[in-house]
mmCIF file of C-alpha atoms in Angstrom:
data_model
loop_
_atom_site.group_PDB
_atom_site.id
_atom_site.type_symbol
_atom_site.label_atom_id
_atom_site.label_comp_id
_atom_site.label_asym_id
_atom_site.label_seq_id
_atom_site.Cartn_x
_atom_site.Cartn_y
_atom_site.Cartn_z
ATOM 1 C CA MET A 28 14.855 3.637 19.215
ATOM 2 C CA SER A 29 14.092 6.926 20.976
ATOM 3 C CA ARG A 30 14.442 9.130 17.912
ATOM 4 C CA TYR A 31 11.414 7.385 16.363
ATOM 5 C CA ARG A 32 9.126 7.967 19.370
ATOM 6 C CA LEU A 33 7.034 10.910 20.333
ATOM 7 C CA VAL A 34 7.711 12.756 23.607
ATOM 8 C CA THR A 35 5.615 11.289 26.354
ATOM 9 C CA GLY A 36 2.141 12.597 26.779
ATOM 10 C CA PHE A 37 2.885 13.649 30.354
ATOM 11 C CA PHE A 38 5.574 16.214 29.376
ATOM 12 C CA ALA A 39 3.530 17.396 26.535
ATOM 13 C CA TRP A 40 0.620 18.003 28.864
ATOM 14 C CA VAL A 41 2.633 19.744 31.580
ATOM 15 C CA LEU A 42 5.090 21.721 29.490
ATOM 16 C CA LEU A 43 3.363 22.327 26.172
ATOM 17 C CA PRO A 44 -0.366 22.369 26.779
ATOM 18 C CA GLY A 45 -1.137 24.093 23.451
ATOM 19 C CA LEU A 46 0.927 21.697 21.313
ATOM 20 C CA VAL A 47 -0.744 19.751 18.526
ATOM 21 C CA TRP A 48 1.343 16.693 17.771
ATOM 22 C CA ALA A 49 2.792 16.235 14.322
ATOM 23 C CA ASP A 50 1.902 13.045 12.540
ATOM 24 C CA VAL A 51 4.201 10.144 13.665
ATOM 25 C CA ASN A 52 4.451 8.855 10.146
ATOM 26 C CA GLU A 53 6.782 11.499 8.872
ATOM 27 C CA GLU A 54 9.439 10.752 11.440
ATOM 28 C CA LEU A 55 8.917 7.050 11.914
ATOM 29 C CA TYR A 56 9.118 6.217 8.242
ATOM 30 C CA GLN A 57 12.154 8.271 7.352
ATOM 31 C CA PRO A 58 14.328 5.268 6.231
ATOM 32 C CA TYR A 59 11.393 4.051 4.072
ATOM 33 C CA GLN A 60 11.006 7.537 2.653
ATOM 34 C CA ARG A 61 14.651 7.505 1.670
ATOM 35 C CA LEU A 62 14.033 4.346 -0.315
ATOM 36 C CA LEU A 63 11.055 5.793 -2.021
ATOM 37 C CA SER A 64 12.834 9.030 -2.871
ATOM 38 C CA GLY A 65 15.795 7.189 -4.235
ATOM 39 C CA TYR A 66 14.306 4.313 -6.207
ATOM 40 C CA LEU A 67 10.540 4.660 -6.750
ATOM 41 C CA ILE A 68 9.750 5.931 -10.215
ATOM 42 C CA GLU A 69 6.280 7.390 -11.034
ATOM 43 C CA GLN A 70 5.135 7.845 -14.581
ATOM 44 C CA ALA A 71 2.025 9.769 -15.606
ATOM 45 C CA LEU A 72 0.017 8.321 -18.464
ATOM 46 C CA PRO A 73 -2.225 10.015 -21.063
ATOM 47 C CA GLY A 74 -5.543 10.802 -19.541
ATOM 48 C CA ASP A 75 -4.112 11.289 -16.023
ATOM 49 C CA GLY A 76 -3.316 7.678 -15.391
ATOM 50 C CA LEU A 77 -0.435 6.720 -13.228
ATOM 51 C CA VAL A 78 1.952 3.751 -12.927
ATOM 52 C CA SER A 79 5.045 3.323 -10.813
ATOM 53 C CA ALA A 80 7.969 0.982 -10.617
ATOM 54 C CA PHE A 81 10.727 0.292 -8.095
ATOM 55 C CA ASP A 82 14.310 0.248 -9.235
ATOM 56 C CA TYR A 83 15.382 -2.849 -7.256
ATOM 57 C CA SER A 84 18.794 -3.227 -8.920
ATOM 58 C CA SER A 85 19.874 0.230 -8.060
ATOM 59 C CA ALA A 86 18.591 -0.132 -4.514
ATOM 60 C CA LEU A 87 20.492 -3.369 -4.054
ATOM 61 C CA ALA A 88 23.707 -1.548 -5.220
ATOM 62 C CA ASP A 89 23.213 1.104 -2.501
ATOM 63 C CA THR A 90 25.776 0.586 0.282
ATOM 64 C CA ASP A 91 23.266 2.046 2.793
ATOM 65 C CA LEU A 92 20.473 -0.351 1.890
ATOM 66 C CA VAL A 93 21.055 -2.898 4.714
ATOM 67 C CA GLN A 94 21.275 -0.117 7.239
ATOM 68 C CA LEU A 95 18.090 1.579 6.017
ATOM 69 C CA LEU A 96 16.099 -1.601 6.088
ATOM 70 C CA GLU A 97 17.346 -2.416 9.598
ATOM 71 C CA GLN A 98 16.563 1.004 10.877
ATOM 72 C CA GLN A 99 13.004 0.838 9.580
ATOM 73 C CA ARG A 100 12.445 -2.727 10.872
ATOM 74 C CA ASN A 101 13.766 -1.736 14.315
ATOM 75 C CA ALA A 102 11.588 1.428 14.402
ATOM 76 C CA LEU A 103 8.470 -0.562 13.596
ATOM 77 C CA ALA A 104 9.330 -3.418 15.944
ATOM 78 C CA GLU A 105 9.673 -0.916 18.886
ATOM 79 C CA PHE A 106 6.788 1.372 18.051
ATOM 80 C CA ASP A 107 3.821 1.414 20.370
ATOM 81 C CA VAL A 108 0.729 1.123 18.056
ATOM 82 C CA GLY A 109 -1.365 2.074 21.122
ATOM 83 C CA THR A 110 -0.325 5.697 20.559
ATOM 84 C CA LEU A 111 -2.244 5.711 17.257
ATOM 85 C CA GLU A 112 -5.578 7.303 18.110
ATOM 86 C CA ALA A 113 -6.711 9.373 15.192
ATOM 87 C CA ARG A 114 -7.991 7.824 11.944
ATOM 88 C CA GLY A 115 -5.696 9.573 9.546
ATOM 89 C CA GLU A 116 -2.520 8.866 11.363
ATOM 90 C CA SER A 117 -3.488 5.257 12.024
ATOM 91 C CA VAL A 118 -4.622 4.444 8.489
ATOM 92 C CA ALA A 119 -1.548 6.013 7.079
ATOM 93 C CA PHE A 120 0.659 4.088 9.519
ATOM 94 C CA TRP A 121 -0.720 0.679 8.506
ATOM 95 C CA ILE A 122 -0.606 1.411 4.668
ATOM 96 C CA ASN A 123 3.067 2.464 5.054
ATOM 97 C CA ALA A 124 3.839 -0.629 7.069
ATOM 98 C CA TYR A 125 2.291 -2.900 4.467
ATOM 99 C CA ASN A 126 4.158 -1.206 1.566
ATOM 100 C CA PHE A 127 7.483 -1.099 3.346
ATOM 101 C CA PHE A 128 7.419 -4.724 4.390
ATOM 102 C CA MET A 129 6.446 -5.782 0.817
ATOM 103 C CA LEU A 130 9.508 -3.953 -0.538
ATOM 104 C CA GLU A 131 11.734 -5.276 2.197
ATOM 105 C CA GLN A 132 10.605 -8.748 1.457
ATOM 106 C CA ILE A 133 11.564 -8.488 -2.271
ATOM 107 C CA LEU A 134 14.867 -6.855 -1.449
ATOM 108 C CA THR A 135 16.059 -9.277 1.223
ATOM 109 C CA GLU A 136 14.784 -12.679 0.148
ATOM 110 C CA ARG A 137 16.318 -13.390 -3.265
ATOM 111 C CA PRO A 138 16.392 -17.121 -4.126
ATOM 112 C CA GLY A 139 19.826 -17.945 -5.556
ATOM 113 C CA GLY A 140 20.729 -14.261 -5.161
ATOM 114 C CA GLU A 141 18.245 -13.259 -7.824
ATOM 115 C CA LEU A 142 15.114 -11.100 -7.607
ATOM 116 C CA VAL A 143 11.949 -13.073 -7.885
ATOM 117 C CA THR A 144 9.851 -12.635 -11.111
ATOM 118 C CA SER A 145 6.617 -12.589 -9.102
ATOM 119 C CA VAL A 146 5.654 -12.581 -5.465
ATOM 120 C CA TRP A 147 4.186 -16.008 -6.047
ATOM 121 C CA ASP A 148 7.756 -17.338 -6.512
ATOM 122 C CA TYR A 149 7.919 -17.382 -2.701
ATOM 123 C CA GLY A 150 5.170 -19.980 -2.434
ATOM 124 C CA GLY A 151 1.430 -20.278 -2.306
ATOM 125 C CA ARG A 152 0.242 -20.761 -5.855
ATOM 126 C CA VAL A 153 3.514 -22.177 -7.138
ATOM 127 C CA ASN A 154 4.162 -24.343 -4.063
ATOM 128 C CA PRO A 155 1.004 -24.912 -1.976
ATOM 129 C CA PHE A 156 3.059 -26.486 0.770
ATOM 130 C CA VAL A 157 4.773 -23.154 1.466
ATOM 131 C CA ASP A 158 2.906 -20.141 2.791
ATOM 132 C CA SER A 159 2.471 -17.323 0.334
ATOM 133 C CA VAL A 160 4.302 -14.040 0.998
ATOM 134 C CA PHE A 161 0.977 -12.640 2.134
ATOM 135 C CA ASP A 162 0.471 -15.208 4.859
ATOM 136 C CA ARG A 163 3.913 -15.336 6.500
ATOM 137 C CA GLU A 164 3.933 -13.747 9.954
ATOM 138 C CA ASN A 165 7.435 -12.368 9.422
ATOM 139 C CA PHE A 166 6.852 -8.641 10.105
ATOM 140 C CA VAL A 167 7.209 -7.309 13.552
ATOM 141 C CA ILE A 168 5.247 -4.217 14.622
ATOM 142 C CA GLY A 169 5.161 -3.225 18.270
ATOM 143 C CA GLY A 170 6.684 -6.495 19.329
ATOM 144 C CA GLU A 171 3.909 -8.524 17.587
ATOM 145 C CA ARG A 172 4.267 -10.536 14.383
ATOM 146 C CA PHE A 173 2.064 -9.746 11.460
ATOM 147 C CA SER A 174 1.555 -11.058 7.990
ATOM 148 C CA LEU A 175 0.724 -8.753 5.071
ATOM 149 C CA SER A 176 -2.752 -10.243 5.018
ATOM 150 C CA GLN A 177 -3.292 -9.450 8.628
ATOM 151 C CA ILE A 178 -2.213 -5.891 8.095
ATOM 152 C CA GLU A 179 -4.574 -5.450 5.139
ATOM 153 C CA LYS A 180 -7.538 -7.597 5.968
ATOM 154 C CA GLY A 181 -7.245 -7.809 9.767
ATOM 155 C CA VAL A 182 -6.376 -4.171 10.470
ATOM 156 C CA LEU A 183 -7.086 -1.784 7.571
ATOM 157 C CA LEU A 184 -10.233 -3.655 6.406
ATOM 158 C CA GLY A 185 -10.921 -5.483 9.627
ATOM 159 C CA GLU A 186 -13.753 -5.426 12.134
ATOM 160 C CA GLY A 187 -12.004 -3.000 14.475
ATOM 161 C CA TYR A 188 -11.721 -0.316 11.817
ATOM 162 C CA GLN A 189 -15.219 -1.013 10.545
ATOM 163 C CA THR A 190 -16.670 -0.602 14.042
ATOM 164 C CA ARG A 191 -14.856 2.731 14.428
ATOM 165 C CA GLY A 192 -16.023 3.925 10.953
ATOM 166 C CA TRP A 193 -12.431 3.878 9.682
ATOM 167 C CA LYS A 194 -12.702 1.076 7.100
ATOM 168 C CA ASP A 195 -12.221 2.481 3.642
ATOM 169 C CA ALA A 196 -12.349 0.420 0.437
ATOM 170 C CA ARG A 197 -9.993 2.894 -1.265
ATOM 171 C CA VAL A 198 -7.212 1.244 0.725
ATOM 172 C CA HIS A 199 -7.201 -1.415 -1.976
ATOM 173 C CA PHE A 200 -5.771 1.266 -4.219
ATOM 174 C CA ALA A 201 -3.128 2.284 -1.694
ATOM 175 C CA VAL A 202 -1.493 -0.988 -0.520
ATOM 176 C CA ASN A 203 1.011 -2.287 -3.099
ATOM 177 C CA CYS A 204 1.927 -5.951 -3.656
ATOM 178 C CA ALA A 205 4.998 -5.224 -5.790
ATOM 179 C CA SER A 206 3.273 -6.378 -8.933
ATOM 180 C CA VAL A 207 2.369 -4.876 -12.306
ATOM 181 C CA GLY A 208 -1.352 -5.355 -11.646
ATOM 182 C CA CYS A 209 -1.196 -3.454 -8.325
ATOM 183 C CA PRO A 210 -2.296 0.117 -7.895
ATOM 184 C CA PRO A 211 0.747 2.484 -7.965
ATOM 185 C CA LEU A 212 3.136 2.673 -5.112
ATOM 186 C CA ARG A 213 3.767 6.364 -4.405
ATOM 187 C CA ASP A 214 7.048 8.165 -3.868
ATOM 188 C CA GLN A 215 5.974 9.597 -0.527
ATOM 189 C CA VAL A 216 4.796 8.010 2.724
ATOM 190 C CA TYR A 217 1.241 8.343 3.721
ATOM 191 C CA THR A 218 0.479 10.849 6.548
ATOM 192 C CA ALA A 219 -2.527 12.098 8.326
ATOM 193 C CA THR A 220 -2.283 15.275 6.247
ATOM 194 C CA ASN A 221 -1.977 13.706 2.808
ATOM 195 C CA LEU A 222 -4.032 10.549 3.377
ATOM 196 C CA GLU A 223 -7.352 11.716 1.961
ATOM 197 C CA ASP A 224 -5.733 13.362 -1.062
ATOM 198 C CA LEU A 225 -3.667 10.290 -1.893
ATOM 199 C CA LEU A 226 -6.585 7.815 -1.451
ATOM 200 C CA GLN A 227 -8.679 9.928 -3.805
ATOM 201 C CA GLU A 228 -5.872 10.431 -6.307
ATOM 202 C CA ASN A 229 -4.611 6.871 -6.357
ATOM 203 C CA THR A 230 -8.063 5.511 -6.870
ATOM 204 C CA ARG A 231 -8.973 8.032 -9.621
ATOM 205 C CA ARG A 232 -5.711 7.627 -11.478
ATOM 206 C CA ALA A 233 -5.773 3.832 -11.191
ATOM 207 C CA PHE A 234 -9.081 3.945 -13.021
ATOM 208 C CA ASN A 235 -7.382 5.875 -15.749
ATOM 209 C CA THR A 236 -5.010 2.959 -16.507
ATOM 210 C CA GLN A 237 -5.630 -0.171 -18.550
ATOM 211 C CA HIS A 238 -4.345 -2.367 -15.641
ATOM 212 C CA HIS A 239 -7.370 -1.465 -13.573
ATOM 213 C CA LEU A 240 -10.226 -0.278 -15.720
ATOM 214 C CA LYS A 241 -11.340 -0.176 -19.318
ATOM 215 C CA VAL A 242 -14.549 -0.075 -21.318
ATOM 216 C CA SER A 243 -15.222 -1.866 -24.502
ATOM 217 C CA GLY A 244 -18.677 -1.537 -26.021
ATOM 218 C CA ASN A 245 -21.218 -2.186 -23.288
ATOM 219 C CA THR A 246 -18.775 -4.117 -21.051
ATOM 220 C CA LEU A 247 -16.870 -2.663 -18.131
ATOM 221 C CA TYR A 248 -13.575 -4.460 -17.429
ATOM 222 C CA GLY A 249 -12.239 -3.961 -13.974
ATOM 223 C CA THR A 250 -9.220 -5.106 -11.933
ATOM 224 C CA GLU A 251 -9.726 -8.456 -10.232
ATOM 225 C CA LEU A 252 -9.592 -6.476 -6.951
ATOM 226 C CA PHE A 253 -13.270 -5.930 -7.634
ATOM 227 C CA LYS A 254 -13.902 -9.677 -7.677
ATOM 228 C CA TRP A 255 -11.677 -10.690 -4.751
ATOM 229 C CA TYR A 256 -12.908 -7.914 -2.440
ATOM 230 C CA LYS A 257 -16.345 -7.247 -3.881
ATOM 231 C CA GLN A 258 -17.930 -7.093 -0.436
ATOM 232 C CA ASP A 259 -15.731 -4.150 0.650
ATOM 233 C CA PHE A 260 -16.827 -2.129 -2.408
ATOM 234 C CA VAL A 261 -20.498 -3.075 -1.860
ATOM 235 C CA GLU A 262 -20.323 -2.070 1.716
ATOM 236 C CA ALA A 263 -18.778 1.276 0.759
ATOM 237 C CA GLU A 264 -21.057 2.329 -2.086
ATOM 238 C CA GLY A 265 -23.761 -0.326 -2.671
ATOM 239 C CA SER A 266 -22.025 -1.922 -5.696
ATOM 240 C CA VAL A 267 -18.797 -2.127 -7.595
ATOM 241 C CA ARG A 268 -20.156 0.195 -10.253
ATOM 242 C CA ALA A 269 -21.328 2.766 -7.750
ATOM 243 C CA PHE A 270 -17.852 2.686 -6.109
ATOM 244 C CA ILE A 271 -16.189 3.301 -9.428
ATOM 245 C CA ARG A 272 -18.544 6.163 -10.373
ATOM 246 C CA ARG A 273 -18.064 7.745 -6.967
ATOM 247 C CA TRP A 274 -14.245 7.925 -7.249
ATOM 248 C CA ALA A 275 -13.546 7.980 -10.944
ATOM 249 C CA SER A 276 -13.044 11.118 -12.997
ATOM 250 C CA ASP A 277 -16.172 12.556 -14.627
ATOM 251 C CA THR A 278 -15.073 11.194 -18.074
ATOM 252 C CA VAL A 279 -14.544 7.649 -16.738
ATOM 253 C CA ALA A 280 -17.729 7.742 -14.651
ATOM 254 C CA GLU A 281 -19.728 8.666 -17.739
ATOM 255 C CA GLN A 282 -18.164 5.773 -19.688
ATOM 256 C CA VAL A 283 -18.985 3.328 -16.913
ATOM 257 C CA ALA A 284 -22.553 4.525 -16.823
ATOM 258 C CA GLY A 285 -22.925 3.456 -20.465
ATOM 259 C CA THR A 286 -22.079 -0.194 -19.795
ATOM 260 C CA ASN A 287 -24.251 -3.020 -18.538
ATOM 261 C CA GLU A 288 -21.869 -5.917 -18.330
ATOM 262 C CA LEU A 289 -18.985 -6.408 -15.862
ATOM 263 C CA ASP A 290 -15.874 -8.574 -16.531
ATOM 264 C CA TYR A 291 -12.410 -8.628 -15.038
ATOM 265 C CA ILE A 292 -8.887 -7.868 -16.255
ATOM 266 C CA ASP A 293 -6.444 -10.722 -15.632
ATOM 267 C CA TYR A 294 -4.167 -9.628 -12.755
ATOM 268 C CA ASP A 295 -0.495 -9.279 -13.832
ATOM 269 C CA TRP A 296 1.639 -10.583 -10.952
ATOM 270 C CA SER A 297 5.018 -9.822 -12.626
ATOM 271 C CA LEU A 298 7.347 -7.902 -10.392
ATOM 272 C CA ASN A 299 6.922 -4.082 -10.574
ATOM 273 C CA LEU A 300 10.275 -3.553 -12.322
ATOM 274 C CA PRO A 301 10.688 -0.471 -14.528
ATOM 275 C CA ALA A 302 10.877 -2.636 -17.639
ATOM 276 C CA ASN A 303 7.701 -4.559 -16.709
ATOM 277 C CA MET A 304 5.875 -1.276 -16.067
ATOM 278 C CA GLY A 305 6.987 0.187 -19.403
ATOM 279 C CA ILE A 306 9.158 2.722 -17.641
ATOM 280 C CA ALA A 307 12.586 3.312 -19.187
ATOM 281 C CA GLY A 308 15.836 3.745 -17.160
ATOM 282 C CA SER A 309 16.361 4.457 -13.499
ATOM 283 C CA LYS A 310 15.446 7.311 -11.306
#
């Protein structure tokens, strides 16, 4: 779809030699942004924590929903990922792709016409003979099929990004799996301009919620993300504790420094509905 593509580099070079291109994410992800603006609810918590929920019921009642989802799928299917050259624009693109496709999955595949109660309802843990939602290669980007796992682990946290110095463990606090235990989905798309601020903010504010971090006595309790992806955090800062202290608020970092045991908070896979997140009403 031409409205989602940048003008060719040739004409930019010949006609507008001084032009610095705007980030592709703002235009490409306009349909997704409309969903976020309409149905994503953010709620600040005491101590500067943050949780968010998606109002799936209201979104499903939107007569424009099918068209919005189709527009975004088509835009991604036709987009040339080879045009992504800079780190900020590229990382933002793949975070947005993951988060959009996760939402699209929940909104479009409703067994018996009902929303799933958890992403594991699609298969995997519940039915080991069916691929989990994370392993299905159902999502088309640039004419190639991807799974959510391939986007997260193969691209954002993969060898290619690591080689280029683009791998960032804070991505674990930006991609959202539509569950209560996930770091908050934000009400704006990621862009090259806001990427660093949002990665810092999401990580810090996640550490200020009981879903992701808490201290009791001399024990530090962290999200199971620290167990499942320990190597990413070790590569980034030398240890899980060092990672937390690097990106947490001063208050939380001080609390963490006073602990000597590490345990994990059971991950809550319940769907990130407003009621499940303790958020009243709709947007």
